[in-house]
Short mmCIF file of C-alpha atoms and ligand atoms in Angstrom, two decimals:
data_model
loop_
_atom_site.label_atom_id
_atom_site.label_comp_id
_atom_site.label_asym_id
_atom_site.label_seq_id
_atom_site.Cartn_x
_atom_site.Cartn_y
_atom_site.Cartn_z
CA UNK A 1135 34.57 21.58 78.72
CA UNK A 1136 32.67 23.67 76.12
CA UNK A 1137 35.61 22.80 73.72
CA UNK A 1138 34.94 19.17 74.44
CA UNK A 1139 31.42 19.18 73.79
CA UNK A 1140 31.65 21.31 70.85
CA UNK A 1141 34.39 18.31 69.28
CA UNK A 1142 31.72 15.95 70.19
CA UNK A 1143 29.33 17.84 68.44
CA UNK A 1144 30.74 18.54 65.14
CA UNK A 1145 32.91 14.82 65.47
CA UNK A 1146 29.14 13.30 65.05
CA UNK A 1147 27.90 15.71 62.17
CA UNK A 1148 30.76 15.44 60.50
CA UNK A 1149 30.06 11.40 60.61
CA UNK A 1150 26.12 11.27 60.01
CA UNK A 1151 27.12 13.34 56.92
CA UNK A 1152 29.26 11.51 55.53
CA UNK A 1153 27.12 7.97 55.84
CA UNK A 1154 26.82 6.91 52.37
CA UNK A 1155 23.51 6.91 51.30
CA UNK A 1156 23.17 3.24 50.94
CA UNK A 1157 24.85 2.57 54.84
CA UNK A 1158 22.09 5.37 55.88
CA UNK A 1159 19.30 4.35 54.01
CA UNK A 1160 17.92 1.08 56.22
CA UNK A 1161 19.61 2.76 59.76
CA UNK A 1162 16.95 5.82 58.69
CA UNK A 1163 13.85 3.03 58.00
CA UNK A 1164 14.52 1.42 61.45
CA UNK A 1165 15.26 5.18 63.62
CA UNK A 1166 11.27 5.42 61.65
CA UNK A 1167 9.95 1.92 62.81
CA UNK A 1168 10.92 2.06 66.35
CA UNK A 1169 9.63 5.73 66.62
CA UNK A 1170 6.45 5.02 65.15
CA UNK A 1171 5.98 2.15 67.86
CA UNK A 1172 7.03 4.83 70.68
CA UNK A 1173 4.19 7.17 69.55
CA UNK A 1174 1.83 3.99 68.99
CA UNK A 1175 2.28 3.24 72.80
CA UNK A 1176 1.84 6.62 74.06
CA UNK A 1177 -1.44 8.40 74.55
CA UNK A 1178 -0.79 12.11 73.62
CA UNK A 1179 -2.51 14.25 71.10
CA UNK A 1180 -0.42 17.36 70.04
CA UNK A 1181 3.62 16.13 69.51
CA UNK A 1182 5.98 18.00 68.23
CA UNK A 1183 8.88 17.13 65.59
CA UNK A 1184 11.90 18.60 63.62
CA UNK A 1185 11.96 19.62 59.95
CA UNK A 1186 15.02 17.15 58.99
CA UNK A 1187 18.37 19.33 59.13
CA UNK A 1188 22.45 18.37 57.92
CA UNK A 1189 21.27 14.53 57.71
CA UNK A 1190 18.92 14.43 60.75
CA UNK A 1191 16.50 11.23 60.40
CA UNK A 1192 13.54 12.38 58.67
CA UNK A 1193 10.47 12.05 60.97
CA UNK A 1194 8.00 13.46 58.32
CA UNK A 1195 6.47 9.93 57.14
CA UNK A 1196 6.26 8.93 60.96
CA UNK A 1197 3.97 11.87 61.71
CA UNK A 1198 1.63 11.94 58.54
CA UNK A 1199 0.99 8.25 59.59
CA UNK A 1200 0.75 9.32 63.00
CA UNK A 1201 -1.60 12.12 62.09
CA UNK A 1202 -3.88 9.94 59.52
CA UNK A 1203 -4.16 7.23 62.49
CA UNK A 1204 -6.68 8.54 64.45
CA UNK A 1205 -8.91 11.88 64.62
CA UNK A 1206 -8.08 15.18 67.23
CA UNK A 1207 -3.80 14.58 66.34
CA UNK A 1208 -1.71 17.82 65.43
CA UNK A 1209 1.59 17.88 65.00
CA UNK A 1210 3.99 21.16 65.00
CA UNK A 1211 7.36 22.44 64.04
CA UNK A 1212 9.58 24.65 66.40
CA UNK A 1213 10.02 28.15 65.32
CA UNK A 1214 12.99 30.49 66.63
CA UNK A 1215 11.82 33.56 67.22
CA UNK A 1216 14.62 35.16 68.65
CA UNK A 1217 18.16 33.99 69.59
CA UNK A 1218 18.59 33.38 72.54
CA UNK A 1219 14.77 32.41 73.83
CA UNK A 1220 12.24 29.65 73.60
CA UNK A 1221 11.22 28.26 70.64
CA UNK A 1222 7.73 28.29 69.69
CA UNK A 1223 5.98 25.85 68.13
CA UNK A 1224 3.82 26.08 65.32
CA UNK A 1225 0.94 23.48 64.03
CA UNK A 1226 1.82 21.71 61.28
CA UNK A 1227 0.16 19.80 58.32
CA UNK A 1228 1.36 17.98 54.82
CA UNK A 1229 -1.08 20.63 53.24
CA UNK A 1230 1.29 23.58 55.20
CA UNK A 1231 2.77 26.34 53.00
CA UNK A 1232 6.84 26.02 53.92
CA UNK A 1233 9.30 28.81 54.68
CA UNK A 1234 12.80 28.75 55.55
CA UNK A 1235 14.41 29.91 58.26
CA UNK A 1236 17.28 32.07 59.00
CA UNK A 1237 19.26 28.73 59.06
CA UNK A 1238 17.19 27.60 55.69
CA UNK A 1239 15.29 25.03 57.97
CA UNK A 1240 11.72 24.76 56.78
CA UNK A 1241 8.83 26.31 59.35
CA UNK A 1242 5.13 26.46 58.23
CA UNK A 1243 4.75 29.95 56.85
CA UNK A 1244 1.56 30.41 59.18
CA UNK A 1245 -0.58 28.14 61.33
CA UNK A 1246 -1.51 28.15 65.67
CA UNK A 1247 0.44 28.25 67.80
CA UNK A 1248 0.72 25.20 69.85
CA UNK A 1249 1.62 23.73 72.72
CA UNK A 1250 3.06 19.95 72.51
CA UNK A 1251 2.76 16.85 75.32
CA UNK A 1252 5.39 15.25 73.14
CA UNK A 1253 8.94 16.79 71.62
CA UNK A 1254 10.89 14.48 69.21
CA UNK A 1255 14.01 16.52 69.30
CA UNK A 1256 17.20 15.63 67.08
CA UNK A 1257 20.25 14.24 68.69
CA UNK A 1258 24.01 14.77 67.64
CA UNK A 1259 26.11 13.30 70.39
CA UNK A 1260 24.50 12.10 73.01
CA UNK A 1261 24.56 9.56 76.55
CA UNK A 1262 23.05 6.86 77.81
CA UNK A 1263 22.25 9.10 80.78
CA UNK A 1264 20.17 10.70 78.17
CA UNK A 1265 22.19 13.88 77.84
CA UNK A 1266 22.17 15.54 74.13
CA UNK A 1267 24.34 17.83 71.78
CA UNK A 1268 22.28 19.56 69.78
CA UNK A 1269 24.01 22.74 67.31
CA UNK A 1270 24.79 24.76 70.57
CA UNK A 1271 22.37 27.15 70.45
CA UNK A 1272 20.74 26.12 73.41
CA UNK A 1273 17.45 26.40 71.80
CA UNK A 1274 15.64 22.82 73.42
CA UNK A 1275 17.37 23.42 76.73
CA UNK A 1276 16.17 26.98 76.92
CA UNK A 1277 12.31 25.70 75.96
CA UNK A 1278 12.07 22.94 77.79
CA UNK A 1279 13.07 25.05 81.05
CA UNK A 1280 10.27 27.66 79.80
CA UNK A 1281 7.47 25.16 79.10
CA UNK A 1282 4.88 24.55 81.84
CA UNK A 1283 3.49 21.00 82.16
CA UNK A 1284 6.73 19.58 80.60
CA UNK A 1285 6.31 17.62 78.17
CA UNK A 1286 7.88 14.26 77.46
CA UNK A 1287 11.16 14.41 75.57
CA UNK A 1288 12.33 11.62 72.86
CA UNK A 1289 16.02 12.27 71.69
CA UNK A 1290 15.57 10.80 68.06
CA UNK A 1291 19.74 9.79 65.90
CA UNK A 1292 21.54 7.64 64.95
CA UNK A 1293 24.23 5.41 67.46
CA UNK A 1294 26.81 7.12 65.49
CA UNK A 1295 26.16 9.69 67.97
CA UNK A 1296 26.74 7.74 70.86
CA UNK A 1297 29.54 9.11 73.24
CA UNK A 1298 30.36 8.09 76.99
CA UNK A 1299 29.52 11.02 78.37
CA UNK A 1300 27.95 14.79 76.71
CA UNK A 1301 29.67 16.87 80.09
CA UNK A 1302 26.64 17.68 81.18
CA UNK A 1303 25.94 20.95 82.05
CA UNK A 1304 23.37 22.63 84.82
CA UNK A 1305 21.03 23.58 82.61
CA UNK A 1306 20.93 20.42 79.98
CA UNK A 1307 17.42 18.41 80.19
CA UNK A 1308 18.34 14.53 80.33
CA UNK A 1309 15.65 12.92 77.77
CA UNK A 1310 13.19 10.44 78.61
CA UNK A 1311 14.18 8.58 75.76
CA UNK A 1312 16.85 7.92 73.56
CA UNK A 1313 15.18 5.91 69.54
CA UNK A 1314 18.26 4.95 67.29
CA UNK A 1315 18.47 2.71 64.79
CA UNK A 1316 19.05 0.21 67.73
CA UNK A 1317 15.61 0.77 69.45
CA UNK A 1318 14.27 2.43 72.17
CA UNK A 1319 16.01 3.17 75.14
CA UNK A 1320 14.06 4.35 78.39
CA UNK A 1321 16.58 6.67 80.35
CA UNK A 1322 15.79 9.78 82.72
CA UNK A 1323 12.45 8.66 84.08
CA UNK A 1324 10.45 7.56 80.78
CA UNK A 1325 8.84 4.16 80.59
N1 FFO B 2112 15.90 19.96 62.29
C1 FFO B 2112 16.08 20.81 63.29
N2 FFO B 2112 15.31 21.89 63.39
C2 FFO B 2112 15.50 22.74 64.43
C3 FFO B 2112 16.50 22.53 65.39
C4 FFO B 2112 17.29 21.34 65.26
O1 FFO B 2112 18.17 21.05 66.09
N3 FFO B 2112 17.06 20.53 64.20
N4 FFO B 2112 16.65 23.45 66.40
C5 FFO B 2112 17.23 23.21 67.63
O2 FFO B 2112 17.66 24.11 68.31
C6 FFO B 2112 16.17 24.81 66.18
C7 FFO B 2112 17.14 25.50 65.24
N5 FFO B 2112 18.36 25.69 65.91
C8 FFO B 2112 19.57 25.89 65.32
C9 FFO B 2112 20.55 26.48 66.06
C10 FFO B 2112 21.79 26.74 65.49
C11 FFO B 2112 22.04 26.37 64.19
C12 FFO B 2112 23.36 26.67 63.59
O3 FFO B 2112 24.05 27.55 64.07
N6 FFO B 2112 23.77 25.95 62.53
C13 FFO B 2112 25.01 26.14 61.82
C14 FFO B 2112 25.03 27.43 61.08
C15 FFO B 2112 23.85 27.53 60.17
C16 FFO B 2112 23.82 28.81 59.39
O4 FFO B 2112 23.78 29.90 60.01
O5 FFO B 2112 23.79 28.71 58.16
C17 FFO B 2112 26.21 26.04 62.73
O6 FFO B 2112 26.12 25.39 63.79
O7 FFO B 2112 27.26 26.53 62.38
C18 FFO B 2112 21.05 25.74 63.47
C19 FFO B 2112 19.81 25.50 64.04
C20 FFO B 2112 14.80 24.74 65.59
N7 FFO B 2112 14.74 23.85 64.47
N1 ATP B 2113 17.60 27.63 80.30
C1 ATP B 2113 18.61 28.37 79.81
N2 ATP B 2113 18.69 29.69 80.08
C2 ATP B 2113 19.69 30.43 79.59
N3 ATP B 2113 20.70 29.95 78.83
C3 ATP B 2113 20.68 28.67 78.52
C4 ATP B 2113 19.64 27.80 78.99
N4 ATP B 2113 19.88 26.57 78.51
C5 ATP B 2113 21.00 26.66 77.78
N5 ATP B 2113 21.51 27.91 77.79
C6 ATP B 2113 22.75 28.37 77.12
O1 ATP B 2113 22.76 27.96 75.77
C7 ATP B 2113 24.11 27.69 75.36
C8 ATP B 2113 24.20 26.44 74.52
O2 ATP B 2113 23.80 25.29 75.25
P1 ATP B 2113 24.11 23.80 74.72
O3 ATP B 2113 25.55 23.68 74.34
O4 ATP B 2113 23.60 22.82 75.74
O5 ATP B 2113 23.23 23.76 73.38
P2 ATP B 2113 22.59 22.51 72.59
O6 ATP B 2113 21.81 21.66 73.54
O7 ATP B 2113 23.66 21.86 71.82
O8 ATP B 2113 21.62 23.29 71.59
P3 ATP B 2113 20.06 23.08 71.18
O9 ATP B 2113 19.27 22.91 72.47
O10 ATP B 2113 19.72 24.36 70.46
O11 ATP B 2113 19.97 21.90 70.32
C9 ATP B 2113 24.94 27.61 76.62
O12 ATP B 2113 25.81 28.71 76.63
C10 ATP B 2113 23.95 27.70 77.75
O13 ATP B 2113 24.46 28.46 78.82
#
């Protein structure tokens, strides 16, 4: 089963990579329209969001709209601190001073800690049970079981990713919605 999921996994990298930037281009625009009209539709303050990684959508523009839209927003980054445990997450602002990572993903070199009602978290392969692949670190499954209110969970790729099933396992966190360049999807209990 791992073996499956991890051929899923790299089978949709390996794709979203190789999208030619003139195929990705207007798929990206439209994964940033229909997210923006999620987040216009939902009242939360403090969301969180991914630093774009190996051809992930980039949600930046999305969130400094977000942010400049109304007054009290703030918007964070995840931060591993260790393998193997929760991922913090750290406020972030287009003013932020940028470090990378051990993976050379970009975190804010300082800034509060944070707590988000919102995660926009980066799908590879994923259902329309709203199961997800992410690099198989476990990171997102991990936090999500360690964070207390949950908070709501948008998967956020492309339909590239798109299998029939993920195999998922005990301890995977279905999303409460899927955004692609094909809209948003409501699945495991979001509305
Ligand atoms: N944009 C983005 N940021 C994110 C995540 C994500 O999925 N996307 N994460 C979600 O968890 C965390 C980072 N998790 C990661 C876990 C494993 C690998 C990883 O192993 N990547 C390569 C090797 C990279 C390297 O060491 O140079 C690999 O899979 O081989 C990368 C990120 C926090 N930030
Ligand atoms: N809550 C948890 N507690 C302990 N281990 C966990 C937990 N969640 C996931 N894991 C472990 O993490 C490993 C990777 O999980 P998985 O393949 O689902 O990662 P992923 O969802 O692709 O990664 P990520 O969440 O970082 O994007 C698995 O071996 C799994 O057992």
């Amino acid at each position: 089963m791992e073996i499956q999921r991890k051929q899923l996994r790299d089978a949709a990298i390996r794709t979203r990579e190789q999208l030619a930037a003139t195929d990705r281009a207007p798929l990206e625009t439209a994964v940033q329209t229909h997210v923006a009209a999620l987040l216009d539709r939902l009242d939360i303050h403090r969301l969180a969001f991914c630093w774009p990684y190996r051809s992930e959508p980039d949600l930046r523009p999305v969130v400094v709209d977000w942010l400049d839209a109304a007054p009290g927003r703030q918007a964070a980054l995840p931060v591993m601190v260790a393998p193997a445990r929760p991922l913090k997450f750290r406020e972030w602002t287009p003013a932020s001073a940028m470090v990378p990572d051990m993976h050379g993903i970009f975190i804010p070199a300082d800034g509060a800690e944070l707590t988000p009602e919102l995660l926009l978290i980066p799908l590879n392969a994923f259902d329309a049970a709203g199961y997800r692949l992410g690099y198989g670190g476990g990171y997102f499954d991990r936090t999500l079981a360690a964070l207390s209110p949950a908070p709501r969970t948008v998967g956020v790729g492309f339909e590239l990713g798109r299998v029939d099933t993920t195999h998922p396992q005990l301890h995977d966190h279905p999303m409460h919605w899927i955004v692609t360049e094909a809209g948003i999807h409501p699945v495991g209990g979001g509305a």
